[in-house]
PDB file of C-alpha atoms in Angstrom:
ATOM      1  CA  GLN A 590      88.955  78.970 134.592  1.00  0.00           C
ATOM      2  CA  LEU A 591      86.011  81.344 134.800  1.00  0.00           C
ATOM      3  CA  GLN A 592      83.325  80.427 137.314  1.00  0.00           C
ATOM      4  CA  LEU A 593      79.919  81.946 137.981  1.00  0.00           C
ATOM      5  CA  GLN A 594      77.944  81.323 141.156  1.00  0.00           C
ATOM      6  CA  GLU A 595      74.374  82.400 141.856  1.00  0.00           C
ATOM      7  CA  SER A 596      73.283  83.264 145.392  1.00  0.00           C
ATOM      8  CA  GLY A 597      70.067  84.432 146.995  1.00  0.00           C
ATOM      9  CA  PRO A 598      66.900  83.228 148.704  1.00  0.00           C
ATOM     10  CA  GLY A 599      65.408  79.979 147.486  1.00  0.00           C
ATOM     11  CA  LEU A 600      61.909  80.963 148.591  1.00  0.00           C
ATOM     12  CA  VAL A 601      60.139  84.231 147.844  1.00  0.00           C
ATOM     13  CA  LYS A 602      56.586  85.216 148.748  1.00  0.00           C
ATOM     14  CA  PRO A 603      54.084  86.253 146.079  1.00  0.00           C
ATOM     15  CA  SER A 604      54.110  90.002 145.295  1.00  0.00           C
ATOM     16  CA  GLU A 605      57.602  90.404 146.767  1.00  0.00           C
ATOM     17  CA  THR A 606      60.887  91.031 144.943  1.00  0.00           C
ATOM     18  CA  LEU A 607      63.222  88.221 143.911  1.00  0.00           C
ATOM     19  CA  SER A 608      66.872  89.203 144.324  1.00  0.00           C
ATOM     20  CA  LEU A 609      69.825  87.170 143.100  1.00  0.00           C
ATOM     21  CA  THR A 610      73.529  87.869 142.814  1.00  0.00           C
ATOM     22  CA  CYS A 611      76.060  86.259 140.509  1.00  0.00           C
ATOM     23  CA  THR A 612      79.676  86.233 141.665  1.00  0.00           C
ATOM     24  CA  VAL A 613      82.277  85.890 138.930  1.00  0.00           C
ATOM     25  CA  SER A 614      85.655  84.366 139.743  1.00  0.00           C
ATOM     26  CA  GLY A 615      88.646  83.560 137.600  1.00  0.00           C
ATOM     27  CA  GLY A 616      88.140  86.581 135.368  1.00  0.00           C
ATOM     28  CA  SER A 617      87.060  90.204 135.337  1.00  0.00           C
ATOM     29  CA  ILE A 618      83.482  91.298 134.880  1.00  0.00           C
ATOM     30  CA  SER A 619      84.802  94.560 133.447  1.00  0.00           C
ATOM     31  CA  SER A 620      85.805  93.145 130.063  1.00  0.00           C
ATOM     32  CA  SER A 621      84.229  95.015 127.170  1.00  0.00           C
ATOM     33  CA  SER A 622      84.079  91.846 125.098  1.00  0.00           C
ATOM     34  CA  TYR A 623      81.250  90.204 126.972  1.00  0.00           C
ATOM     35  CA  TYR A 624      77.724  90.610 128.233  1.00  0.00           C
ATOM     36  CA  TRP A 625      76.478  89.168 131.506  1.00  0.00           C
ATOM     37  CA  GLY A 626      72.988  87.855 131.723  1.00  0.00           C
ATOM     38  CA  TRP A 627      70.246  86.012 133.525  1.00  0.00           C
ATOM     39  CA  ILE A 628      68.298  83.097 132.075  1.00  0.00           C
ATOM     40  CA  ARG A 629      65.612  81.068 133.792  1.00  0.00           C
ATOM     41  CA  GLN A 630      63.998  77.684 133.347  1.00  0.00           C
ATOM     42  CA  PRO A 631      60.664  76.761 134.947  1.00  0.00           C
ATOM     43  CA  PRO A 632      60.525  73.154 136.145  1.00  0.00           C
ATOM     44  CA  GLY A 633      60.219  70.808 133.165  1.00  0.00           C
ATOM     45  CA  LYS A 634      60.215  73.661 130.646  1.00  0.00           C
ATOM     46  CA  GLY A 635      62.586  75.441 128.301  1.00  0.00           C
ATOM     47  CA  LEU A 636      65.021  78.324 128.682  1.00  0.00           C
ATOM     48  CA  GLU A 637      63.870  81.943 128.905  1.00  0.00           C
ATOM     49  CA  TRP A 638      66.214  84.899 128.591  1.00  0.00           C
ATOM     50  CA  ILE A 639      65.539  87.519 131.281  1.00  0.00           C
ATOM     51  CA  GLY A 640      68.061  90.211 130.419  1.00  0.00           C
ATOM     52  CA  SER A 641      71.688  91.205 129.932  1.00  0.00           C
ATOM     53  CA  ILE A 642      74.085  93.920 131.003  1.00  0.00           C
ATOM     54  CA  TYR A 643      77.200  95.125 129.246  1.00  0.00           C
ATOM     55  CA  TYR A 644      80.447  96.654 130.477  1.00  0.00           C
ATOM     56  CA  SER A 645      79.155 100.038 129.365  1.00  0.00           C
ATOM     57  CA  GLY A 646      76.275  99.644 131.766  1.00  0.00           C
ATOM     58  CA  SER A 647      73.729  99.216 128.999  1.00  0.00           C
ATOM     59  CA  THR A 648      70.945  96.824 129.846  1.00  0.00           C
ATOM     60  CA  TYR A 649      68.539  94.887 127.678  1.00  0.00           C
ATOM     61  CA  TYR A 650      65.521  93.042 128.972  1.00  0.00           C
ATOM     62  CA  ASN A 651      63.014  90.511 127.701  1.00  0.00           C
ATOM     63  CA  PRO A 652      59.988  92.620 126.739  1.00  0.00           C
ATOM     64  CA  SER A 653      57.703  90.182 128.553  1.00  0.00           C
ATOM     65  CA  LEU A 654      59.505  90.907 131.847  1.00  0.00           C
ATOM     66  CA  LYS A 655      60.856  94.404 131.262  1.00  0.00           C
ATOM     67  CA  SER A 656      58.477  96.212 133.589  1.00  0.00           C
ATOM     68  CA  ARG A 657      59.577  94.058 136.537  1.00  0.00           C
ATOM     69  CA  VAL A 658      63.293  93.457 135.923  1.00  0.00           C
ATOM     70  CA  THR A 659      66.425  95.327 136.939  1.00  0.00           C
ATOM     71  CA  ILE A 660      69.935  94.041 136.269  1.00  0.00           C
ATOM     72  CA  SER A 661      72.925  95.856 137.729  1.00  0.00           C
ATOM     73  CA  VAL A 662      76.658  95.311 138.056  1.00  0.00           C
ATOM     74  CA  ASP A 663      79.128  95.921 140.874  1.00  0.00           C
ATOM     75  CA  THR A 664      82.583  95.886 139.338  1.00  0.00           C
ATOM     76  CA  SER A 665      84.288  96.356 142.720  1.00  0.00           C
ATOM     77  CA  LYS A 666      82.901  93.001 143.842  1.00  0.00           C
ATOM     78  CA  ASN A 667      83.001  91.329 140.404  1.00  0.00           C
ATOM     79  CA  GLN A 668      79.281  90.664 140.712  1.00  0.00           C
ATOM     80  CA  PHE A 669      76.081  91.361 138.849  1.00  0.00           C
ATOM     81  CA  SER A 670      72.565  91.156 140.202  1.00  0.00           C
ATOM     82  CA  LEU A 671      68.956  90.507 139.257  1.00  0.00           C
ATOM     83  CA  LYS A 672      65.853  91.990 140.801  1.00  0.00           C
ATOM     84  CA  LEU A 673      62.430  90.784 139.699  1.00  0.00           C
ATOM     85  CA  SER A 674      59.498  92.522 141.346  1.00  0.00           C
ATOM     86  CA  SER A 675      55.901  91.504 141.995  1.00  0.00           C
ATOM     87  CA  VAL A 676      56.630  87.809 141.627  1.00  0.00           C
ATOM     88  CA  THR A 677      53.962  85.153 141.218  1.00  0.00           C
ATOM     89  CA  ALA A 678      54.044  81.362 141.116  1.00  0.00           C
ATOM     90  CA  ALA A 679      54.801  81.644 137.388  1.00  0.00           C
ATOM     91  CA  ASP A 680      58.231  83.021 138.308  1.00  0.00           C
ATOM     92  CA  THR A 681      59.198  79.760 140.019  1.00  0.00           C
ATOM     93  CA  ALA A 682      62.224  78.524 138.097  1.00  0.00           C
ATOM     94  CA  VAL A 683      65.888  77.646 138.112  1.00  0.00           C
ATOM     95  CA  TYR A 684      67.723  80.926 137.560  1.00  0.00           C
ATOM     96  CA  TYR A 685      71.068  80.869 135.764  1.00  0.00           C
ATOM     97  CA  CYS A 686      73.632  83.612 135.459  1.00  0.00           C
ATOM     98  CA  ALA A 687      75.857  83.460 132.408  1.00  0.00           C
ATOM     99  CA  ARG A 688      78.476  85.149 130.241  1.00  0.00           C
ATOM    100  CA  GLY A 689      78.079  85.597 126.536  1.00  0.00           C
ATOM    101  CA  GLN A 690      79.346  87.201 123.392  1.00  0.00           C
ATOM    102  CA  ALA A 691      77.204  88.178 120.455  1.00  0.00           C
ATOM    103  CA  VAL A 692      79.159  86.102 117.958  1.00  0.00           C
ATOM    104  CA  ALA A 693      80.312  83.353 120.296  1.00  0.00           C
ATOM    105  CA  GLY A 694      77.232  82.292 122.216  1.00  0.00           C
ATOM    106  CA  ILE A 695      76.892  81.880 125.967  1.00  0.00           C
ATOM    107  CA  ASP A 696      80.046  80.084 126.979  1.00  0.00           C
ATOM    108  CA  TYR A 697      79.942  80.130 130.777  1.00  0.00           C
ATOM    109  CA  TRP A 698      76.970  79.365 132.998  1.00  0.00           C
ATOM    110  CA  GLY A 699      76.428  79.233 136.708  1.00  0.00           C
ATOM    111  CA  GLN A 700      75.129  75.990 138.161  1.00  0.00           C
ATOM    112  CA  GLY A 701      71.683  77.501 138.585  1.00  0.00           C
ATOM    113  CA  THR A 702      69.598  78.188 141.662  1.00  0.00           C
ATOM    114  CA  LEU A 703      65.992  77.161 142.197  1.00  0.00           C
ATOM    115  CA  VAL A 704      63.733  79.963 143.337  1.00  0.00           C
ATOM    116  CA  THR A 705      60.255  79.008 144.464  1.00  0.00           C
ATOM    117  CA  VAL A 706      57.508  81.588 144.789  1.00  0.00           C
ATOM    118  CA  SER A 707      55.108  80.503 147.494  1.00  0.00           C
ATOM    119  CA  SER A 708      53.505  81.837 150.618  1.00  0.00           C
TER     120      SER A 708
ATOM    121  CA  GLU B 698      59.393  89.710 117.702  1.00  0.00           C
ATOM    122  CA  ILE B 699      61.480  86.782 116.557  1.00  0.00           C
ATOM    123  CA  VAL B 700      60.408  83.239 117.447  1.00  0.00           C
ATOM    124  CA  LEU B 701      62.603  80.145 117.131  1.00  0.00           C
ATOM    125  CA  THR B 702      60.718  76.905 116.471  1.00  0.00           C
ATOM    126  CA  GLN B 703      62.578  73.650 117.003  1.00  0.00           C
ATOM    127  CA  SER B 704      61.533  70.336 115.508  1.00  0.00           C
ATOM    128  CA  PRO B 705      60.894  67.619 116.219  1.00  0.00           C
ATOM    129  CA  GLY B 706      59.954  68.022 119.849  1.00  0.00           C
ATOM    130  CA  THR B 707      61.321  64.573 120.604  1.00  0.00           C
ATOM    131  CA  LEU B 708      63.674  62.425 118.551  1.00  0.00           C
ATOM    132  CA  SER B 709      63.880  58.719 119.411  1.00  0.00           C
ATOM    133  CA  LEU B 710      67.067  57.154 118.108  1.00  0.00           C
ATOM    134  CA  SER B 711      69.551  54.407 118.921  1.00  0.00           C
ATOM    135  CA  PRO B 712      73.242  54.864 119.726  1.00  0.00           C
ATOM    136  CA  GLY B 713      75.256  55.044 116.533  1.00  0.00           C
ATOM    137  CA  GLU B 714      72.433  56.638 114.539  1.00  0.00           C
ATOM    138  CA  ARG B 715      72.487  60.100 113.018  1.00  0.00           C
ATOM    139  CA  ALA B 716      70.426  62.884 114.596  1.00  0.00           C
ATOM    140  CA  THR B 717      69.184  65.884 112.640  1.00  0.00           C
ATOM    141  CA  LEU B 718      67.629  68.719 114.648  1.00  0.00           C
ATOM    142  CA  SER B 719      65.926  71.725 113.081  1.00  0.00           C
ATOM    143  CA  CYS B 720      65.625  75.326 114.252  1.00  0.00           C
ATOM    144  CA  ARG B 721      63.424  77.638 112.203  1.00  0.00           C
ATOM    145  CA  ALA B 722      63.262  81.387 112.818  1.00  0.00           C
ATOM    146  CA  SER B 723      60.189  83.529 112.208  1.00  0.00           C
ATOM    147  CA  GLN B 724      62.443  86.073 110.490  1.00  0.00           C
ATOM    148  CA  SER B 725      65.976  86.041 109.187  1.00  0.00           C
ATOM    149  CA  VAL B 726      68.763  85.569 111.718  1.00  0.00           C
ATOM    150  CA  SER B 727      72.390  86.420 111.106  1.00  0.00           C
ATOM    151  CA  SER B 728      74.365  83.195 110.972  1.00  0.00           C
ATOM    152  CA  SER B 729      76.970  84.858 113.153  1.00  0.00           C
ATOM    153  CA  TYR B 730      74.483  85.015 115.983  1.00  0.00           C
ATOM    154  CA  LEU B 731      72.983  81.513 116.008  1.00  0.00           C
ATOM    155  CA  ALA B 732      74.105  79.054 118.701  1.00  0.00           C
ATOM    156  CA  TRP B 733      73.210  75.566 119.898  1.00  0.00           C
ATOM    157  CA  TYR B 734      73.306  74.165 123.440  1.00  0.00           C
ATOM    158  CA  GLN B 735      73.037  70.753 125.048  1.00  0.00           C
ATOM    159  CA  GLN B 736      71.371  70.332 128.434  1.00  0.00           C
ATOM    160  CA  LYS B 737      71.317  67.221 130.583  1.00  0.00           C
ATOM    161  CA  PRO B 738      69.009  66.777 133.596  1.00  0.00           C
ATOM    162  CA  GLY B 739      70.072  68.816 136.597  1.00  0.00           C
ATOM    163  CA  GLN B 740      72.813  70.600 134.660  1.00  0.00           C
ATOM    164  CA  ALA B 741      73.279  74.003 133.127  1.00  0.00           C
ATOM    165  CA  PRO B 742      73.238  74.177 129.331  1.00  0.00           C
ATOM    166  CA  ARG B 743      76.546  73.669 127.530  1.00  0.00           C
ATOM    167  CA  LEU B 744      77.535  75.602 124.433  1.00  0.00           C
ATOM    168  CA  LEU B 745      78.021  73.299 121.440  1.00  0.00           C
ATOM    169  CA  ILE B 746      77.940  75.493 118.338  1.00  0.00           C
ATOM    170  CA  TYR B 747      78.235  79.248 117.774  1.00  0.00           C
ATOM    171  CA  GLY B 748      78.139  81.271 114.592  1.00  0.00           C
ATOM    172  CA  ALA B 749      75.804  78.578 113.224  1.00  0.00           C
ATOM    173  CA  SER B 750      78.678  76.206 112.396  1.00  0.00           C
ATOM    174  CA  SER B 751      81.676  76.714 114.689  1.00  0.00           C
ATOM    175  CA  ARG B 752      82.223  74.132 117.398  1.00  0.00           C
ATOM    176  CA  ALA B 753      82.872  75.435 120.892  1.00  0.00           C
ATOM    177  CA  THR B 754      85.999  74.447 122.764  1.00  0.00           C
ATOM    178  CA  GLY B 755      86.155  70.743 123.528  1.00  0.00           C
ATOM    179  CA  ILE B 756      83.094  69.770 121.492  1.00  0.00           C
ATOM    180  CA  PRO B 757      83.587  66.517 119.527  1.00  0.00           C
ATOM    181  CA  ASP B 758      83.512  66.711 115.757  1.00  0.00           C
ATOM    182  CA  ARG B 759      80.451  64.458 115.557  1.00  0.00           C
ATOM    183  CA  PHE B 760      78.516  67.654 116.330  1.00  0.00           C
ATOM    184  CA  SER B 761      78.055  70.000 113.387  1.00  0.00           C
ATOM    185  CA  GLY B 762      75.888  72.994 112.629  1.00  0.00           C
ATOM    186  CA  SER B 763      74.701  74.467 109.373  1.00  0.00           C
ATOM    187  CA  GLY B 764      72.135  76.783 107.882  1.00  0.00           C
ATOM    188  CA  SER B 765      71.400  80.397 107.180  1.00  0.00           C
ATOM    189  CA  GLY B 766      68.571  82.891 107.077  1.00  0.00           C
ATOM    190  CA  THR B 767      65.627  81.243 108.788  1.00  0.00           C
ATOM    191  CA  ASP B 768      66.628  77.562 108.724  1.00  0.00           C
ATOM    192  CA  PHE B 769      69.370  76.057 110.838  1.00  0.00           C
ATOM    193  CA  THR B 770      70.336  72.470 111.587  1.00  0.00           C
ATOM    194  CA  LEU B 771      72.310  70.683 114.276  1.00  0.00           C
ATOM    195  CA  THR B 772      73.587  67.267 113.229  1.00  0.00           C
ATOM    196  CA  ILE B 773      75.055  64.606 115.467  1.00  0.00           C
ATOM    197  CA  SER B 774      76.717  62.177 113.075  1.00  0.00           C
ATOM    198  CA  ARG B 775      76.788  59.103 115.328  1.00  0.00           C
ATOM    199  CA  LEU B 776      75.007  59.252 118.653  1.00  0.00           C
ATOM    200  CA  GLU B 777      77.031  58.311 121.694  1.00  0.00           C
ATOM    201  CA  PRO B 778      75.281  57.348 124.966  1.00  0.00           C
ATOM    202  CA  GLU B 779      76.217  60.720 126.492  1.00  0.00           C
ATOM    203  CA  ASP B 780      74.496  62.630 123.660  1.00  0.00           C
ATOM    204  CA  PHE B 781      70.984  61.810 124.811  1.00  0.00           C
ATOM    205  CA  ALA B 782      69.826  65.144 126.159  1.00  0.00           C
ATOM    206  CA  VAL B 783      67.793  68.243 125.291  1.00  0.00           C
ATOM    207  CA  TYR B 784      69.128  70.626 122.645  1.00  0.00           C
ATOM    208  CA  TYR B 785      68.304  74.318 122.303  1.00  0.00           C
ATOM    209  CA  CYS B 786      69.012  76.815 119.567  1.00  0.00           C
ATOM    210  CA  GLN B 787      69.466  80.493 120.432  1.00  0.00           C
ATOM    211  CA  GLN B 788      69.656  83.715 118.450  1.00  0.00           C
ATOM    212  CA  TYR B 789      71.165  87.044 119.394  1.00  0.00           C
ATOM    213  CA  GLY B 790      70.507  90.444 117.930  1.00  0.00           C
ATOM    214  CA  SER B 791      66.888  90.501 116.834  1.00  0.00           C
ATOM    215  CA  SER B 792      64.109  91.806 119.012  1.00  0.00           C
ATOM    216  CA  PRO B 793      64.015  90.562 121.687  1.00  0.00           C
ATOM    217  CA  LEU B 794      67.790  90.725 121.951  1.00  0.00           C
ATOM    218  CA  LEU B 795      68.175  87.059 122.797  1.00  0.00           C
ATOM    219  CA  THR B 796      65.770  84.162 122.206  1.00  0.00           C
ATOM    220  CA  PHE B 797      65.864  80.425 122.767  1.00  0.00           C
ATOM    221  CA  GLY B 798      63.985  77.791 120.849  1.00  0.00           C
ATOM    222  CA  GLY B 799      61.672  75.454 122.707  1.00  0.00           C
ATOM    223  CA  GLY B 800      64.120  72.558 122.616  1.00  0.00           C
ATOM    224  CA  THR B 801      64.400  69.088 121.076  1.00  0.00           C
ATOM    225  CA  LYS B 802      64.761  66.075 123.325  1.00  0.00           C
ATOM    226  CA  VAL B 803      66.930  63.295 121.912  1.00  0.00           C
ATOM    227  CA  GLU B 804      65.962  60.092 123.676  1.00  0.00           C
ATOM    228  CA  ILE B 805      67.094  56.506 123.458  1.00  0.00           C
ATOM    229  CA  LYS B 806      64.855  54.372 121.284  1.00  0.00           C
TER     230      LYS B 806
END
């Protein structure tokens, strides 16, 4: 059974960089069939796609966040990571890592981790 | 930029009733790339429907999806107590690459 687990600081100061890692277990992150992505959800609000990375290394980002986002993958550790720079209070959210396929939706999600931006 | 608009924002129904949720896209979406999710408080979303009408593994057959082009529908034929939750539609492939609708909350009347 595939499992995804987010890890990283739960509190980040304004203007600093938010860094999260997603560890994948029970399957390989190197499969060409899937993309791996980050999605966030501000408290009481809806889901927002942040970006995705593919086995090829190609990355795609939400245009509204593109200038601040970097997603990378470490196949040796079966992990992928998110960096979001210059954070503000508006970046406070539950951050989910997930696996998806274009024609099959997002079938596995991490449990989510709350990141609060505050001084 | 594609926008997914879900309606209604809130649906108040009783157990046993039928729920019909709408997802309208600002431009045409390939049916192959339209999915629906259920989210309960404190939980990650769960995939219900992919390819507009295919049920994900383990999803009961009271959940069904339909539609094409710009109009898609999620139907829950008879609401069970565990179905009261928030539902999101999602498209893949149009700019931006992936978009979620704003969600429909199905609450107990």
